[in-house]
Amino acid sequence: MQAIRIHEYGGAEALQLEEAPTPEPGAGQVRVRLEAIGVNFIDVYHRTGAYQSELPIIPGREGAGVVQTLGAGVDGVREGDRVAFAMTPGTYAEEVVVDAAMLAPVPDGVSSAQAAAVMLQGMTAHYLVTDTFDLREGQTCLVHAAAGGVGHLLVQMAKMRGARVIGTASTAEKIAFATEAGADEMIQYTEVDFLEETMRLTDGQGVDVVYESVGKDTFMRSMRALRPRGYLVLYGQSSGAVESLDPQLLNRHGSLFLTRPSLGHYIADRQELLARAGDLFDWIAAGRLSVRIDKTYHLADAGEAHRYLEGRKTKGKILLLP
Ligand SMILES: NC(=O)c1ccc[n+]([C@@H]2O[C@H](COP(=O)([O-])OP(=O)(O)OC[C@H]3O[C@@H](n4cnc5c(N)ncnc54)[C@H](OP(=O)(O)O)[C@@H]3O)[C@@H](O)[C@H]2O)c1
């Protein structure tokens, strides 16, 4: 099969299309022919070596397609079923082996492109507004990079929960897009100090929760944008890793809560995974969740897709097509 393989950590040029052995499913696994592949920021970390594994690797963590072959002991899924999955390594390829426990069935009203676009970023937005912080009507959240892949879904889900949403983004075009997604107020944080603006918008009170995905460049000011006993949810680090933190700061800024969640811990239970994916697919089919596929590249052009993502250009999702 054709696949992108990384032999050495590096820039986008490290992503080269080549012939690779077709993987065989073991017990409890299936082989899926991919129809759409999701591109995520974590793929950049695997390419650069910020997150290390033994090389060579086929990058990618997300996809949707058709089940080709069942390994031993697999039930509940058949050859020909359309499925989607996240947190499964090796998806920048024509075929991938997936643990059957990670599969979500894709209903007829949802395309493979839509399914591949929401499994990782959509389930992330889902757990962030339900379980990391139980966001409610009457509360205010601050969503950084609100026009991004996770961001534009998080804005919509926070609105579904009835919260007020203040978002940040770097360009006027992104501000317009996140506003269309439902953000109540947007701050162009490359032009305006988002901390000052957030405090002004909340009459000096601060927000209940900050969804912090930018990391190094915004983290300390995000902490100060919270009300006392607010939640700082550090779920990403697109600008770089946050340096170590003195816990006393959480006291000084108002008995704050800090968490660093990861999707894997919120879909480890199969029922939880199915419930999150099921909600997303129901909302898409019903027209309640709008998934913007910003760019689609051929698998061979994965490097271009990474340049676009790292260049802060994303407004929604990037997909690769095999
Ligand atoms: N913990 C989890 O479970 C989980 C799951 C999914 C994703 N994540 C994390 O969430 C973050 C967002 O992921 P995503 O795939 O949806 O990406 P994305 O938001 O579509 O892209 C990253 C965005 O971050 C902003 N940004 C600010 N400073 C940046 C910089 N120096 N370089 C690049 N971007 C910068 C940009 O938006 P502006 O131009 O508007 O500033 C950019 O578009 C990533 O850090 C990712 O690792 C975490």
PDB file of N, CA and C in Angstrom, residues 219-307:
ATOM      1  N   PHE A 219      -0.609  31.208  28.297  1.00  0.00           N
ATOM      2  CA  PHE A 219      -0.969  30.488  29.518  1.00  0.00           C
ATOM      3  C   PHE A 219      -1.057  31.378  30.770  1.00  0.00           C
ATOM      4  N   MET A 220      -0.033  32.175  31.018  1.00  0.00           N
ATOM      5  CA  MET A 220      -0.013  32.947  32.268  1.00  0.00           C
ATOM      6  C   MET A 220      -1.138  33.982  32.299  1.00  0.00           C
ATOM      7  N   ARG A 221      -1.427  34.576  31.139  1.00  0.00           N
ATOM      8  CA  ARG A 221      -2.521  35.563  31.112  1.00  0.00           C
ATOM      9  C   ARG A 221      -3.879  34.857  31.154  1.00  0.00           C
ATOM     10  N   SER A 222      -3.949  33.645  30.636  1.00  0.00           N
ATOM     11  CA  SER A 222      -5.201  32.877  30.743  1.00  0.00           C
ATOM     12  C   SER A 222      -5.538  32.646  32.220  1.00  0.00           C
ATOM     13  N   MET A 223      -4.510  32.362  33.004  1.00  0.00           N
ATOM     14  CA  MET A 223      -4.729  32.122  34.435  1.00  0.00           C
ATOM     15  C   MET A 223      -5.337  33.350  35.101  1.00  0.00           C
ATOM     16  N   ARG A 224      -4.892  34.515  34.680  1.00  0.00           N
ATOM     17  CA  ARG A 224      -5.384  35.760  35.298  1.00  0.00           C
ATOM     18  C   ARG A 224      -6.746  36.175  34.751  1.00  0.00           C
ATOM     19  N   ALA A 225      -7.202  35.513  33.670  1.00  0.00           N
ATOM     20  CA  ALA A 225      -8.513  35.854  33.101  1.00  0.00           C
ATOM     21  C   ALA A 225      -9.650  35.085  33.777  1.00  0.00           C
ATOM     22  N   LEU A 226      -9.309  34.287  34.809  1.00  0.00           N
ATOM     23  CA  LEU A 226     -10.322  33.452  35.482  1.00  0.00           C
ATOM     24  C   LEU A 226     -10.916  34.145  36.700  1.00  0.00           C
ATOM     25  N   ARG A 227     -12.163  33.811  36.987  1.00  0.00           N
ATOM     26  CA  ARG A 227     -12.758  34.232  38.247  1.00  0.00           C
ATOM     27  C   ARG A 227     -12.157  33.361  39.357  1.00  0.00           C
ATOM     28  N   PRO A 228     -12.270  33.776  40.642  1.00  0.00           N
ATOM     29  CA  PRO A 228     -11.816  32.901  41.720  1.00  0.00           C
ATOM     30  C   PRO A 228     -12.486  31.530  41.611  1.00  0.00           C
ATOM     31  N   ARG A 229     -11.729  30.478  41.833  1.00  0.00           N
ATOM     32  CA  ARG A 229     -12.158  29.075  41.748  1.00  0.00           C
ATOM     33  C   ARG A 229     -12.506  28.656  40.320  1.00  0.00           C
ATOM     34  N   GLY A 230     -11.997  29.421  39.341  1.00  0.00           N
ATOM     35  CA  GLY A 230     -12.214  29.070  37.936  1.00  0.00           C
ATOM     36  C   GLY A 230     -11.299  27.912  37.505  1.00  0.00           C
ATOM     37  N   TYR A 231     -11.565  27.407  36.296  1.00  0.00           N
ATOM     38  CA  TYR A 231     -10.850  26.235  35.771  1.00  0.00           C
ATOM     39  C   TYR A 231      -9.964  26.623  34.592  1.00  0.00           C
ATOM     40  N   LEU A 232      -8.691  26.287  34.721  1.00  0.00           N
ATOM     41  CA  LEU A 232      -7.754  26.482  33.621  1.00  0.00           C
ATOM     42  C   LEU A 232      -7.536  25.111  32.974  1.00  0.00           C
ATOM     43  N   VAL A 233      -8.085  24.959  31.784  1.00  0.00           N
ATOM     44  CA  VAL A 233      -8.039  23.666  31.091  1.00  0.00           C
ATOM     45  C   VAL A 233      -6.994  23.762  29.984  1.00  0.00           C
ATOM     46  N   LEU A 234      -5.807  23.298  30.293  1.00  0.00           N
ATOM     47  CA  LEU A 234      -4.694  23.357  29.331  1.00  0.00           C
ATOM     48  C   LEU A 234      -4.734  22.071  28.518  1.00  0.00           C
ATOM     49  N   TYR A 235      -5.290  22.166  27.290  1.00  0.00           N
ATOM     50  CA  TYR A 235      -5.424  20.925  26.512  1.00  0.00           C
ATOM     51  C   TYR A 235      -4.530  20.905  25.279  1.00  0.00           C
ATOM     52  N   GLY A 236      -3.718  21.943  25.072  1.00  0.00           N
ATOM     53  CA  GLY A 236      -2.811  21.944  23.921  1.00  0.00           C
ATOM     54  C   GLY A 236      -1.708  22.964  24.107  1.00  0.00           C
ATOM     55  N   GLN A 237      -0.807  23.001  23.133  1.00  0.00           N
ATOM     56  CA  GLN A 237       0.373  23.874  23.255  1.00  0.00           C
ATOM     57  C   GLN A 237       0.862  24.279  21.870  1.00  0.00           C
ATOM     58  N   SER A 238      -0.060  24.836  21.055  1.00  0.00           N
ATOM     59  CA  SER A 238       0.283  25.124  19.661  1.00  0.00           C
ATOM     60  C   SER A 238       1.439  26.118  19.530  1.00  0.00           C
ATOM     61  N   SER A 239       1.654  26.980  20.545  1.00  0.00           N
ATOM     62  CA  SER A 239       2.757  27.946  20.463  1.00  0.00           C
ATOM     63  C   SER A 239       4.008  27.445  21.184  1.00  0.00           C
ATOM     64  N   GLY A 240       3.920  26.293  21.819  1.00  0.00           N
ATOM     65  CA  GLY A 240       5.056  25.747  22.572  1.00  0.00           C
ATOM     66  C   GLY A 240       4.614  25.326  23.964  1.00  0.00           C
ATOM     67  N   ALA A 241       5.467  24.502  24.583  1.00  0.00           N
ATOM     68  CA  ALA A 241       5.108  23.918  25.890  1.00  0.00           C
ATOM     69  C   ALA A 241       5.159  24.971  27.004  1.00  0.00           C
ATOM     70  N   VAL A 242       4.260  24.848  27.938  1.00  0.00           N
ATOM     71  CA  VAL A 242       4.229  25.731  29.113  1.00  0.00           C
ATOM     72  C   VAL A 242       5.330  25.281  30.072  1.00  0.00           C
ATOM     73  N   GLU A 243       6.043  26.284  30.625  1.00  0.00           N
ATOM     74  CA  GLU A 243       7.118  25.925  31.548  1.00  0.00           C
ATOM     75  C   GLU A 243       6.549  25.505  32.893  1.00  0.00           C
ATOM     76  N   SER A 244       7.396  24.935  33.719  1.00  0.00           N
ATOM     77  CA  SER A 244       6.902  24.411  34.998  1.00  0.00           C
ATOM     78  C   SER A 244       6.300  25.535  35.834  1.00  0.00           C
ATOM     79  N   LEU A 245       5.417  25.141  36.731  1.00  0.00           N
ATOM     80  CA  LEU A 245       4.544  26.106  37.394  1.00  0.00           C
ATOM     81  C   LEU A 245       4.622  25.925  38.908  1.00  0.00           C
ATOM     82  N   ASP A 246       4.667  27.043  39.622  1.00  0.00           N
ATOM     83  CA  ASP A 246       4.617  27.014  41.085  1.00  0.00           C
ATOM     84  C   ASP A 246       3.148  26.913  41.497  1.00  0.00           C
ATOM     85  N   PRO A 247       2.727  25.829  42.170  1.00  0.00           N
ATOM     86  CA  PRO A 247       1.310  25.662  42.537  1.00  0.00           C
ATOM     87  C   PRO A 247       0.760  26.832  43.349  1.00  0.00           C
ATOM     88  N   GLN A 248       1.654  27.570  44.003  1.00  0.00           N
ATOM     89  CA  GLN A 248       1.219  28.719  44.802  1.00  0.00           C
ATOM     90  C   GLN A 248       0.505  29.768  43.931  1.00  0.00           C
ATOM     91  N   LEU A 249       0.852  29.769  42.615  1.00  0.00           N
ATOM     92  CA  LEU A 249       0.199  30.724  41.709  1.00  0.00           C
ATOM     93  C   LEU A 249      -1.314  30.477  41.626  1.00  0.00           C
ATOM     94  N   LEU A 250      -1.702  29.213  41.744  1.00  0.00           N
ATOM     95  CA  LEU A 250      -3.136  28.875  41.673  1.00  0.00           C
ATOM     96  C   LEU A 250      -3.863  29.474  42.868  1.00  0.00           C
ATOM     97  N   ASN A 251      -3.192  29.500  44.007  1.00  0.00           N
ATOM     98  CA  ASN A 251      -3.734  30.146  45.203  1.00  0.00           C
ATOM     99  C   ASN A 251      -3.812  31.649  44.980  1.00  0.00           C
ATOM    100  N   ARG A 252      -2.691  32.234  44.557  1.00  0.00           N
ATOM    101  CA  ARG A 252      -2.614  33.700  44.433  1.00  0.00           C
ATOM    102  C   ARG A 252      -3.672  34.243  43.472  1.00  0.00           C
ATOM    103  N   HIS A 253      -3.959  33.496  42.395  1.00  0.00           N
ATOM    104  CA  HIS A 253      -4.917  34.008  41.413  1.00  0.00           C
ATOM    105  C   HIS A 253      -6.353  33.570  41.705  1.00  0.00           C
ATOM    106  N   GLY A 254      -6.593  32.994  42.877  1.00  0.00           N
ATOM    107  CA  GLY A 254      -7.988  32.753  43.274  1.00  0.00           C
ATOM    108  C   GLY A 254      -8.372  31.291  43.429  1.00  0.00           C
ATOM    109  N   SER A 255      -7.547  30.507  44.132  1.00  0.00           N
ATOM    110  CA  SER A 255      -7.894  29.086  44.390  1.00  0.00           C
ATOM    111  C   SER A 255      -8.337  28.393  43.102  1.00  0.00           C
ATOM    112  N   LEU A 256      -7.514  28.522  42.086  1.00  0.00           N
ATOM    113  CA  LEU A 256      -7.890  28.019  40.752  1.00  0.00           C
ATOM    114  C   LEU A 256      -7.676  26.508  40.639  1.00  0.00           C
ATOM    115  N   PHE A 257      -8.326  25.914  39.648  1.00  0.00           N
ATOM    116  CA  PHE A 257      -8.109  24.516  39.292  1.00  0.00           C
ATOM    117  C   PHE A 257      -7.349  24.481  37.968  1.00  0.00           C
ATOM    118  N   LEU A 258      -6.357  23.606  37.898  1.00  0.00           N
ATOM    119  CA  LEU A 258      -5.604  23.428  36.652  1.00  0.00           C
ATOM    120  C   LEU A 258      -5.663  21.953  36.264  1.00  0.00           C
ATOM    121  N   THR A 259      -5.993  21.686  34.995  1.00  0.00           N
ATOM    122  CA  THR A 259      -5.941  20.300  34.520  1.00  0.00           C
ATOM    123  C   THR A 259      -5.297  20.264  33.143  1.00  0.00           C
ATOM    124  N   ARG A 260      -4.640  19.136  32.826  1.00  0.00           N
ATOM    125  CA  ARG A 260      -4.023  18.943  31.503  1.00  0.00           C
ATOM    126  C   ARG A 260      -4.610  17.652  30.922  1.00  0.00           C
ATOM    127  N   PRO A 261      -5.807  17.751  30.344  1.00  0.00           N
ATOM    128  CA  PRO A 261      -6.503  16.537  29.902  1.00  0.00           C
ATOM    129  C   PRO A 261      -6.038  16.046  28.533  1.00  0.00           C
ATOM    130  N   SER A 262      -6.335  14.787  28.256  1.00  0.00           N
ATOM    131  CA  SER A 262      -6.013  14.186  26.967  1.00  0.00           C
ATOM    132  C   SER A 262      -7.174  13.273  26.549  1.00  0.00           C
ATOM    133  N   LEU A 263      -7.488  13.294  25.256  1.00  0.00           N
ATOM    134  CA  LEU A 263      -8.646  12.552  24.744  1.00  0.00           C
ATOM    135  C   LEU A 263      -8.624  11.080  25.157  1.00  0.00           C
ATOM    136  N   GLY A 264      -7.431  10.469  25.127  1.00  0.00           N
ATOM    137  CA  GLY A 264      -7.336   9.036  25.422  1.00  0.00           C
ATOM    138  C   GLY A 264      -8.005   8.660  26.739  1.00  0.00           C
ATOM    139  N   HIS A 265      -7.861   9.524  27.736  1.00  0.00           N
ATOM    140  CA  HIS A 265      -8.432   9.215  29.058  1.00  0.00           C
ATOM    141  C   HIS A 265      -9.942   9.444  29.104  1.00  0.00           C
ATOM    142  N   TYR A 266     -10.475  10.081  28.078  1.00  0.00           N
ATOM    143  CA  TYR A 266     -11.921  10.362  28.054  1.00  0.00           C
ATOM    144  C   TYR A 266     -12.670   9.451  27.078  1.00  0.00           C
ATOM    145  N   ILE A 267     -11.937   8.525  26.420  1.00  0.00           N
ATOM    146  CA  ILE A 267     -12.619   7.528  25.566  1.00  0.00           C
ATOM    147  C   ILE A 267     -12.083   6.128  25.856  1.00  0.00           C
ATOM    148  N   ALA A 268     -11.388   5.983  27.002  1.00  0.00           N
ATOM    149  CA  ALA A 268     -10.817   4.673  27.340  1.00  0.00           C
ATOM    150  C   ALA A 268     -11.929   3.652  27.539  1.00  0.00           C
ATOM    151  N   ASP A 269     -13.056   4.111  28.053  1.00  0.00           N
ATOM    152  CA  ASP A 269     -14.210   3.247  28.240  1.00  0.00           C
ATOM    153  C   ASP A 269     -14.995   3.216  26.914  1.00  0.00           C
ATOM    154  N   ARG A 270     -15.263   2.030  26.399  1.00  0.00           N
ATOM    155  CA  ARG A 270     -15.904   1.918  25.068  1.00  0.00           C
ATOM    156  C   ARG A 270     -17.273   2.590  25.029  1.00  0.00           C
ATOM    157  N   GLN A 271     -18.043   2.472  26.111  1.00  0.00           N
ATOM    158  CA  GLN A 271     -19.370   3.097  26.121  1.00  0.00           C
ATOM    159  C   GLN A 271     -19.237   4.615  26.020  1.00  0.00           C
ATOM    160  N   GLU A 272     -18.190   5.145  26.668  1.00  0.00           N
ATOM    161  CA  GLU A 272     -17.962   6.596  26.624  1.00  0.00           C
ATOM    162  C   GLU A 272     -17.594   7.029  25.201  1.00  0.00           C
ATOM    163  N   LEU A 273     -16.745   6.245  24.551  1.00  0.00           N
ATOM    164  CA  LEU A 273     -16.358   6.555  23.168  1.00  0.00           C
ATOM    165  C   LEU A 273     -17.601   6.551  22.270  1.00  0.00           C
ATOM    166  N   LEU A 274     -18.421   5.502  22.396  1.00  0.00           N
ATOM    167  CA  LEU A 274     -19.604   5.398  21.530  1.00  0.00           C
ATOM    168  C   LEU A 274     -20.591   6.535  21.807  1.00  0.00           C
ATOM    169  N   ALA A 275     -20.714   6.931  23.062  1.00  0.00           N
ATOM    170  CA  ALA A 275     -21.645   8.009  23.411  1.00  0.00           C
ATOM    171  C   ALA A 275     -21.166   9.337  22.807  1.00  0.00           C
ATOM    172  N   ARG A 276     -19.870   9.605  22.910  1.00  0.00           N
ATOM    173  CA  ARG A 276     -19.350  10.873  22.351  1.00  0.00           C
ATOM    174  C   ARG A 276     -19.484  10.884  20.829  1.00  0.00           C
ATOM    175  N   ALA A 277     -19.010   9.801  20.171  1.00  0.00           N
ATOM    176  CA  ALA A 277     -19.084   9.760  18.702  1.00  0.00           C
ATOM    177  C   ALA A 277     -20.550   9.794  18.265  1.00  0.00           C
ATOM    178  N   GLY A 278     -21.411   9.083  19.001  1.00  0.00           N
ATOM    179  CA  GLY A 278     -22.842   9.046  18.662  1.00  0.00           C
ATOM    180  C   GLY A 278     -23.460  10.429  18.723  1.00  0.00           C
ATOM    181  N   ASP A 279     -23.134  11.184  19.768  1.00  0.00           N
ATOM    182  CA  ASP A 279     -23.640  12.570  19.863  1.00  0.00           C
ATOM    183  C   ASP A 279     -23.195  13.387  18.651  1.00  0.00           C
ATOM    184  N   LEU A 280     -21.915  13.278  18.317  1.00  0.00           N
ATOM    185  CA  LEU A 280     -21.377  14.077  17.193  1.00  0.00           C
ATOM    186  C   LEU A 280     -22.096  13.732  15.897  1.00  0.00           C
ATOM    187  N   PHE A 281     -22.253  12.437  15.634  1.00  0.00           N
ATOM    188  CA  PHE A 281     -22.888  12.020  14.373  1.00  0.00           C
ATOM    189  C   PHE A 281     -24.357  12.445  14.352  1.00  0.00           C
ATOM    190  N   ASP A 282     -25.041  12.324  15.493  1.00  0.00           N
ATOM    191  CA  ASP A 282     -26.456  12.760  15.551  1.00  0.00           C
ATOM    192  C   ASP A 282     -26.556  14.256  15.254  1.00  0.00           C
ATOM    193  N   TRP A 283     -25.672  15.031  15.858  1.00  0.00           N
ATOM    194  CA  TRP A 283     -25.723  16.491  15.668  1.00  0.00           C
ATOM    195  C   TRP A 283     -25.416  16.869  14.213  1.00  0.00           C
ATOM    196  N   ILE A 284     -24.454  16.163  13.609  1.00  0.00           N
ATOM    197  CA  ILE A 284     -24.116  16.462  12.202  1.00  0.00           C
ATOM    198  C   ILE A 284     -25.313  16.123  11.311  1.00  0.00           C
ATOM    199  N   ALA A 285     -25.873  14.918  11.509  1.00  0.00           N
ATOM    200  CA  ALA A 285     -26.997  14.478  10.660  1.00  0.00           C
ATOM    201  C   ALA A 285     -28.196  15.412  10.825  1.00  0.00           C
ATOM    202  N   ALA A 286     -28.367  15.957  12.042  1.00  0.00           N
ATOM    203  CA  ALA A 286     -29.517  16.835  12.306  1.00  0.00           C
ATOM    204  C   ALA A 286     -29.222  18.296  11.935  1.00  0.00           C
ATOM    205  N   GLY A 287     -28.023  18.566  11.476  1.00  0.00           N
ATOM    206  CA  GLY A 287     -27.657  19.938  11.103  1.00  0.00           C
ATOM    207  C   GLY A 287     -27.391  20.839  12.300  1.00  0.00           C
ATOM    208  N   ARG A 288     -27.170  20.255  13.481  1.00  0.00           N
ATOM    209  CA  ARG A 288     -26.916  21.075  14.679  1.00  0.00           C
ATOM    210  C   ARG A 288     -25.430  21.399  14.856  1.00  0.00           C
ATOM    211  N   LEU A 289     -24.574  20.565  14.270  1.00  0.00           N
ATOM    212  CA  LEU A 289     -23.125  20.798  14.367  1.00  0.00           C
ATOM    213  C   LEU A 289     -22.587  20.955  12.954  1.00  0.00           C
ATOM    214  N   SER A 290     -21.933  22.083  12.718  1.00  0.00           N
ATOM    215  CA  SER A 290     -21.397  22.340  11.391  1.00  0.00           C
ATOM    216  C   SER A 290     -19.880  22.093  11.409  1.00  0.00           C
ATOM    217  N   VAL A 291     -19.453  21.125  10.614  1.00  0.00           N
ATOM    218  CA  VAL A 291     -18.028  20.782  10.558  1.00  0.00           C
ATOM    219  C   VAL A 291     -17.457  21.416   9.311  1.00  0.00           C
ATOM    220  N   ARG A 292     -16.574  22.360   9.483  1.00  0.00           N
ATOM    221  CA  ARG A 292     -16.030  23.033   8.299  1.00  0.00           C
ATOM    222  C   ARG A 292     -14.768  22.327   7.845  1.00  0.00           C
ATOM    223  N   ILE A 293     -14.829  21.743   6.650  1.00  0.00           N
ATOM    224  CA  ILE A 293     -13.623  21.147   6.082  1.00  0.00           C
ATOM    225  C   ILE A 293     -12.934  22.246   5.285  1.00  0.00           C
ATOM    226  N   ASP A 294     -11.881  22.744   5.874  1.00  0.00           N
ATOM    227  CA  ASP A 294     -11.200  23.921   5.342  1.00  0.00           C
ATOM    228  C   ASP A 294     -10.397  23.566   4.107  1.00  0.00           C
ATOM    229  N   LYS A 295      -9.623  22.490   4.177  1.00  0.00           N
ATOM    230  CA  LYS A 295      -8.745  22.085   3.062  1.00  0.00           C
ATOM    231  C   LYS A 295      -8.700  20.575   2.975  1.00  0.00           C
ATOM    232  N   THR A 296      -8.619  20.093   1.745  1.00  0.00           N
ATOM    233  CA  THR A 296      -8.450  18.660   1.517  1.00  0.00           C
ATOM    234  C   THR A 296      -7.239  18.483   0.602  1.00  0.00           C
ATOM    235  N   TYR A 297      -6.308  17.645   1.021  1.00  0.00           N
ATOM    236  CA  TYR A 297      -5.090  17.387   0.232  1.00  0.00           C
ATOM    237  C   TYR A 297      -5.025  15.909  -0.116  1.00  0.00           C
ATOM    238  N   HIS A 298      -4.339  15.594  -1.222  1.00  0.00           N
ATOM    239  CA  HIS A 298      -4.049  14.195  -1.496  1.00  0.00           C
ATOM    240  C   HIS A 298      -3.014  13.724  -0.469  1.00  0.00           C
ATOM    241  N   LEU A 299      -3.079  12.431  -0.152  1.00  0.00           N
ATOM    242  CA  LEU A 299      -2.136  11.858   0.822  1.00  0.00           C
ATOM    243  C   LEU A 299      -0.678  12.227   0.511  1.00  0.00           C
ATOM    244  N   ALA A 300      -0.342  12.229  -0.785  1.00  0.00           N
ATOM    245  CA  ALA A 300       1.040  12.540  -1.188  1.00  0.00           C
ATOM    246  C   ALA A 300       1.453  13.949  -0.767  1.00  0.00           C
ATOM    247  N   ASP A 301       0.461  14.832  -0.555  1.00  0.00           N
ATOM    248  CA  ASP A 301       0.751  16.236  -0.220  1.00  0.00           C
ATOM    249  C   ASP A 301       0.603  16.513   1.281  1.00  0.00           C
ATOM    250  N   ALA A 302       0.840  15.490   2.098  1.00  0.00           N
ATOM    251  CA  ALA A 302       0.713  15.652   3.555  1.00  0.00           C
ATOM    252  C   ALA A 302       1.617  16.783   4.072  1.00  0.00           C
ATOM    253  N   GLY A 303       2.781  16.943   3.441  1.00  0.00           N
ATOM    254  CA  GLY A 303       3.698  18.016   3.858  1.00  0.00           C
ATOM    255  C   GLY A 303       3.057  19.387   3.702  1.00  0.00           C
ATOM    256  N   GLU A 304       2.339  19.575   2.602  1.00  0.00           N
ATOM    257  CA  GLU A 304       1.632  20.850   2.367  1.00  0.00           C
ATOM    258  C   GLU A 304       0.594  21.079   3.475  1.00  0.00           C
ATOM    259  N   ALA A 305      -0.099  20.011   3.828  1.00  0.00           N
ATOM    260  CA  ALA A 305      -1.121  20.114   4.884  1.00  0.00           C
ATOM    261  C   ALA A 305      -0.481  20.549   6.202  1.00  0.00           C
ATOM    262  N   HIS A 306       0.689  20.008   6.517  1.00  0.00           N
ATOM    263  CA  HIS A 306       1.370  20.392   7.762  1.00  0.00           C
ATOM    264  C   HIS A 306       1.823  21.849   7.715  1.00  0.00           C
ATOM    265  N   ARG A 307       2.315  22.280   6.543  1.00  0.00           N
ATOM    266  CA  ARG A 307       2.746  23.688   6.433  1.00  0.00           C
ATOM    267  C   ARG A 307       1.563  24.611   6.681  1.00  0.00           C
TER     268      ARG A 307
END
